[in-house]
GROMACS .gro file of C-alpha atoms in nm:
model
  231
    1VAL     CA    1   1.435  -5.967  -0.889
    2GLN     CA    2   1.567  -6.047  -1.198
    3THR     CA    3   1.659  -5.910  -1.530
    4MET     CA    4   1.554  -6.047  -1.841
    5THR     CA    5   1.895  -6.150  -1.947
    6GLN     CA    6   1.933  -6.343  -1.628
    7VAL     CA    7   1.629  -6.514  -1.672
    8LEU     CA    8   1.803  -6.651  -2.009
    9GLU     CA    9   2.131  -6.722  -1.821
   10GLU     CA   10   1.973  -6.910  -1.527
   11SER     CA   11   1.665  -7.058  -1.743
   12LEU     CA   12   1.454  -6.935  -1.481
   13ASN     CA   13   1.101  -7.059  -1.586
   14THR     CA   14   0.900  -6.786  -1.323
   15GLY     CA   15   1.063  -6.525  -1.540
   16ALA     CA   16   0.927  -6.672  -1.863
   17ILE     CA   17   0.619  -6.665  -1.714
   18PHE     CA   18   0.650  -6.311  -1.618
   19ALA     CA   19   0.749  -6.202  -1.983
   20MET     CA   20   0.431  -6.388  -2.123
   21ARG     CA   21   0.220  -6.195  -1.870
   22GLN     CA   22   0.391  -5.881  -1.971
   23ALA     CA   23   0.289  -5.961  -2.341
   24GLY     CA   24  -0.053  -6.087  -2.243
   25VAL     CA   25  -0.199  -6.453  -2.399
   26LYS     CA   26  -0.309  -6.350  -2.746
   27ALA     CA   27   0.020  -6.152  -2.849
   28PHE     CA   28   0.248  -6.448  -2.685
   29ALA     CA   29   0.048  -6.710  -2.886
   30ASP     CA   30   0.061  -6.483  -3.195
   31PHE     CA   31   0.448  -6.442  -3.156
   32VAL     CA   32   0.482  -6.822  -3.121
   33ARG     CA   33   0.328  -6.890  -3.416
   34LYS     CA   34   0.489  -6.575  -3.590
   35PHE     CA   35   0.816  -6.760  -3.511
   36GLY     CA   36   0.696  -7.027  -3.719
   37PHE     CA   37   0.595  -7.307  -3.427
   38GLY     CA   38   0.309  -7.510  -3.546
   39GLU     CA   39   0.322  -7.488  -3.910
   40ARG     CA   40   0.542  -7.689  -4.127
   41THR     CA   41   0.841  -7.487  -4.304
   42GLN     CA   42   0.753  -7.594  -4.646
   43VAL     CA   43   1.127  -7.779  -4.660
   44GLU     CA   44   1.199  -8.067  -4.935
   45LEU     CA   45   1.166  -8.346  -4.686
   46SER     CA   46   0.887  -8.593  -4.690
   47HIS     CA   47   0.679  -8.636  -4.347
   48GLU     CA   48   0.728  -8.286  -4.188
   49GLN     CA   49   0.564  -8.264  -3.899
   50PHE     CA   50   0.360  -7.938  -3.730
   51GLY     CA   51   0.430  -7.934  -3.415
   52ASN     CA   52   0.182  -7.936  -3.169
   53LEU     CA   53   0.036  -7.564  -2.982
   54GLU     CA   54  -0.322  -7.719  -2.921
   55THR     CA   55  -0.294  -7.613  -2.566
   56LEU     CA   56  -0.308  -7.251  -2.678
   57ASN     CA   57  -0.615  -7.249  -2.825
   58LYS     CA   58  -0.758  -7.316  -2.453
   59LYS     CA   59  -0.829  -7.052  -2.194
   60SER     CA   60  -0.705  -7.075  -1.892
   61GLU     CA   61  -0.360  -6.891  -1.812
   62ILE     CA   62  -0.192  -7.224  -1.688
   63TYR     CA   63  -0.140  -7.332  -2.070
   64TYR     CA   64   0.038  -7.023  -2.145
   65ALA     CA   65   0.243  -7.029  -1.881
   66THR     CA   66   0.391  -7.375  -1.907
   67ALA     CA   67   0.435  -7.311  -2.280
   68SER     CA   68   0.627  -6.990  -2.205
   69PHE     CA   69   0.905  -7.195  -2.040
   70GLY     CA   70   0.847  -7.524  -2.346
   71GLN     CA   71   0.594  -7.737  -2.178
   72GLY     CA   72   0.283  -7.860  -2.309
   73ILE     CA   73   0.371  -7.776  -2.674
   74THR     CA   74   0.614  -7.945  -2.936
   75THR     CA   75   0.823  -7.808  -3.209
   76THR     CA   76   1.054  -8.026  -3.437
   77PRO     CA   77   1.473  -7.923  -3.449
   78LEU     CA   78   1.404  -7.791  -3.788
   79GLN     CA   79   1.121  -7.544  -3.672
   80LEU     CA   80   1.353  -7.446  -3.356
   81ALA     CA   81   1.658  -7.387  -3.604
   82THR     CA   82   1.456  -7.148  -3.828
   83ALA     CA   83   1.321  -6.937  -3.552
   84PHE     CA   84   1.679  -6.888  -3.434
   85GLY     CA   85   1.747  -6.814  -3.770
   86ALA     CA   86   1.527  -6.518  -3.753
   87ILE     CA   87   1.693  -6.382  -3.460
   88ALA     CA   88   2.043  -6.400  -3.630
   89ASN     CA   89   1.893  -6.248  -3.952
   90LYS     CA   90   1.783  -5.938  -3.773
   91GLY     CA   91   1.431  -6.053  -3.735
   92LYS     CA   92   1.337  -6.212  -4.094
   93LEU     CA   93   1.218  -6.554  -4.077
   94MET     CA   94   1.348  -6.722  -4.415
   95LYS     CA   95   1.226  -7.071  -4.558
   96PRO     CA   96   1.475  -7.352  -4.498
   97PHE     CA   97   1.581  -7.521  -4.820
   98ILE     CA   98   1.782  -7.852  -4.880
   99VAL     CA   99   1.857  -7.877  -5.245
  100ASP     CA  100   2.078  -7.573  -5.363
  101LYS     CA  101   2.129  -7.647  -5.714
  102ILE     CA  102   1.928  -7.898  -5.955
  103SER     CA  103   2.119  -7.963  -6.285
  104TYR     CA  104   1.920  -8.094  -6.608
  105HIS     CA  105   2.048  -8.291  -6.849
  106THR     CA  106   2.014  -8.003  -7.097
  107GLY     CA  107   2.286  -7.799  -6.900
  108ARG     CA  108   2.028  -7.574  -6.748
  109ASN     CA  109   2.059  -7.517  -6.371
  110GLN     CA  110   1.816  -7.421  -6.111
  111ILE     CA  111   1.952  -7.256  -5.837
  112THR     CA  112   1.739  -7.218  -5.514
  113GLU     CA  113   1.728  -6.864  -5.388
  114PRO     CA  114   1.681  -6.770  -5.033
  115THR     CA  115   1.277  -6.706  -4.947
  116PHE     CA  116   1.156  -6.446  -4.729
  117VAL     CA  117   0.857  -6.518  -4.520
  118ARG     CA  118   0.791  -6.273  -4.274
  119GLN     CA  119   0.923  -6.002  -4.054
  120VAL     CA  120   0.887  -6.152  -3.689
  121ILE     CA  121   1.064  -5.882  -3.485
  122SER     CA  122   1.216  -5.551  -3.565
  123PRO     CA  123   1.625  -5.569  -3.633
  124MET     CA  124   1.657  -5.357  -3.296
  125SER     CA  125   1.456  -5.630  -3.108
  126ALA     CA  126   1.703  -5.927  -3.279
  127ILE     CA  127   2.014  -5.737  -3.224
  128THR     CA  128   1.947  -5.707  -2.866
  129LEU     CA  129   1.798  -6.052  -2.806
  130GLY     CA  130   2.121  -6.180  -2.969
  131ALA     CA  131   2.338  -5.970  -2.764
  132MET     CA  132   2.159  -6.155  -2.418
  133LEU     CA  133   2.208  -6.491  -2.592
  134VAL     CA  134   2.585  -6.410  -2.603
  135SER     CA  135   2.505  -6.348  -2.221
  136VAL     CA  136   2.380  -6.684  -2.217
  137VAL     CA  137   2.712  -6.836  -2.318
  138GLU     CA  138   2.920  -6.573  -2.138
  139ASN     CA  139   2.784  -6.604  -1.819
  140GLY     CA  140   2.483  -6.839  -1.771
  141HIS     CA  141   2.432  -7.202  -1.857
  142GLY     CA  142   2.555  -7.229  -2.217
  143LYS     CA  143   2.943  -7.171  -2.102
  144ARG     CA  144   3.028  -7.481  -2.241
  145ALA     CA  145   2.910  -7.392  -2.572
  146GLY     CA  146   3.167  -7.113  -2.652
  147VAL     CA  147   3.427  -7.106  -2.870
  148PRO     CA  148   3.774  -6.875  -2.774
  149GLY     CA  149   3.773  -6.583  -2.975
  150TYR     CA  150   3.392  -6.549  -3.091
  151TYR     CA  151   3.113  -6.408  -2.957
  152VAL     CA  152   2.837  -6.710  -2.956
  153ALA     CA  153   2.483  -6.669  -2.905
  154GLY     CA  154   2.272  -6.958  -2.784
  155LYS     CA  155   2.004  -7.113  -2.495
  156THR     CA  156   2.017  -7.445  -2.313
  157GLY     CA  157   1.670  -7.654  -2.297
  158THR     CA  158   1.605  -7.925  -2.057
  159ALA     CA  159   1.278  -8.122  -2.170
  160GLU     CA  160   1.115  -8.363  -1.975
  161ILE     CA  161   0.995  -8.670  -2.189
  162ALA     CA  162   0.615  -8.715  -2.181
  163ASN     CA  163   0.424  -9.070  -2.149
  164VAL     CA  164   0.186  -9.130  -2.369
  165ALA     CA  165  -0.096  -9.218  -2.092
  166GLY     CA  166   0.013  -8.864  -1.946
  167GLY     CA  167   0.279  -8.715  -1.698
  168TYR     CA  168   0.631  -8.712  -1.756
  169GLN     CA  169   0.904  -8.994  -1.744
  170THR     CA  170   1.128  -9.031  -1.440
  171GLY     CA  171   1.486  -9.014  -1.509
  172ASN     CA  172   1.486  -8.965  -1.849
  173ASN     CA  173   1.508  -8.618  -2.083
  174ILE     CA  174   1.615  -8.445  -2.378
  175GLY     CA  175   1.912  -8.212  -2.363
  176THR     CA  176   1.931  -7.933  -2.676
  177PHE     CA  177   2.131  -7.653  -2.753
  178VAL     CA  178   2.040  -7.395  -3.027
  179GLY     CA  179   2.245  -7.107  -3.139
  180PHE     CA  180   2.459  -6.910  -3.406
  181ALA     CA  181   2.789  -6.753  -3.442
  182PRO     CA  182   2.950  -6.502  -3.488
  183VAL     CA  183   2.681  -6.275  -3.319
  184ASN     CA  184   2.800  -6.000  -3.562
  185ASP     CA  185   2.757  -6.198  -3.872
  186PRO     CA  186   2.613  -6.496  -3.838
  187LYS     CA  187   2.733  -6.782  -4.055
  188PHE     CA  188   2.516  -7.085  -3.914
  189VAL     CA  189   2.272  -7.182  -3.683
  190MET     CA  190   2.264  -7.473  -3.522
  191VAL     CA  191   2.051  -7.699  -3.286
  192VAL     CA  192   2.181  -8.022  -3.107
  193LYS     CA  193   1.950  -8.257  -2.970
  194ILE     CA  194   2.069  -8.553  -2.716
  195SER     CA  195   1.810  -8.783  -2.631
  196GLU     CA  196   1.811  -8.927  -2.290
  197PRO     CA  197   2.173  -8.857  -2.164
  198ARG     CA  198   2.350  -9.082  -1.960
  199ASP     CA  199   2.497  -8.975  -1.627
  200VAL     CA  200   2.366  -8.573  -1.700
  201VAL     CA  201   2.057  -8.416  -1.640
  202PHE     CA  202   2.085  -8.054  -1.788
  203ALA     CA  203   2.151  -8.001  -2.147
  204GLU     CA  204   2.452  -7.764  -2.018
  205SER     CA  205   2.616  -8.051  -1.971
  206SER     CA  206   2.508  -8.276  -2.258
  207ALA     CA  207   2.437  -8.042  -2.571
  208ALA     CA  208   2.606  -7.743  -2.509
  209PRO     CA  209   2.943  -7.905  -2.521
  210VAL     CA  210   2.893  -8.104  -2.807
  211PHE     CA  211   2.776  -7.738  -3.010
  212GLY     CA  212   3.101  -7.556  -2.901
  213GLU     CA  213   3.301  -7.860  -3.049
  214VAL     CA  214   3.082  -7.845  -3.379
  215ALA     CA  215   3.081  -7.459  -3.386
  216LYS     CA  216   3.423  -7.434  -3.333
  217TYR     CA  217   3.497  -7.637  -3.651
  218LEU     CA  218   3.263  -7.448  -3.868
  219LEU     CA  219   3.433  -7.107  -3.764
  220GLU     CA  220   3.799  -7.226  -3.889
  221TYR     CA  221   3.595  -7.410  -4.205
  222TYR     CA  222   3.453  -7.068  -4.307
  223GLN     CA  223   3.746  -6.916  -4.199
  224VAL     CA  224   3.584  -6.672  -3.991
  225PRO     CA  225   3.846  -6.464  -3.794
  226PRO     CA  226   3.838  -6.423  -3.420
  227SER     CA  227   3.700  -6.088  -3.306
  228ARG     CA  228   3.815  -6.109  -2.966
  229GLU     CA  229   4.145  -6.179  -2.800
  230VAL     CA  230   4.186  -6.556  -2.707
  231LYS     CA  231   4.272  -6.568  -2.328
   0.00000   0.00000   0.00000
């Protein structure tokens, strides 16, 4: 018996399946899409991919069960960052952009304004989920992503690499860590992805430490004061 916070802390696949069943397959699939998976963000970059949610069109519950912990579907790092951005932004999904300003020879400047896409979850749900993700960094597999003096929210992800002919490669994986900080007033969302790391299996030993190093730099760069005592 585990709490849902412990499910996130320990990356328990069975807990993810439990949550999917509590929501129901239709609601689960709807929320996957509401968070922006399976669609282009329309960012100003060529060749953006959709990701693949084809298994969520099938009837058997096994496809939803495996999708609940990330197998059988695909996403892009940008979609992942955008989805976590919605959690950081009190449930609001925003359109990402690359170009901040275009300056014309006439002297006119075209400023890119943040674009609201949709409300994915309620502000209270987003705050609660953010606190649960802090617990992942404080008590779970994300400890090495933490920054002393700050509350960092995030989640590890360790993915097996699929073979073209079916099944998964042996001994190869992709480690990711996605998160934001500080949790009470986020200044950035970041995804770290490391393909086929050497000598380690899980993202807590590959992507999480890199996230922690870059997050420390960003918090210092943005001059964000610590919100807790540094031990």
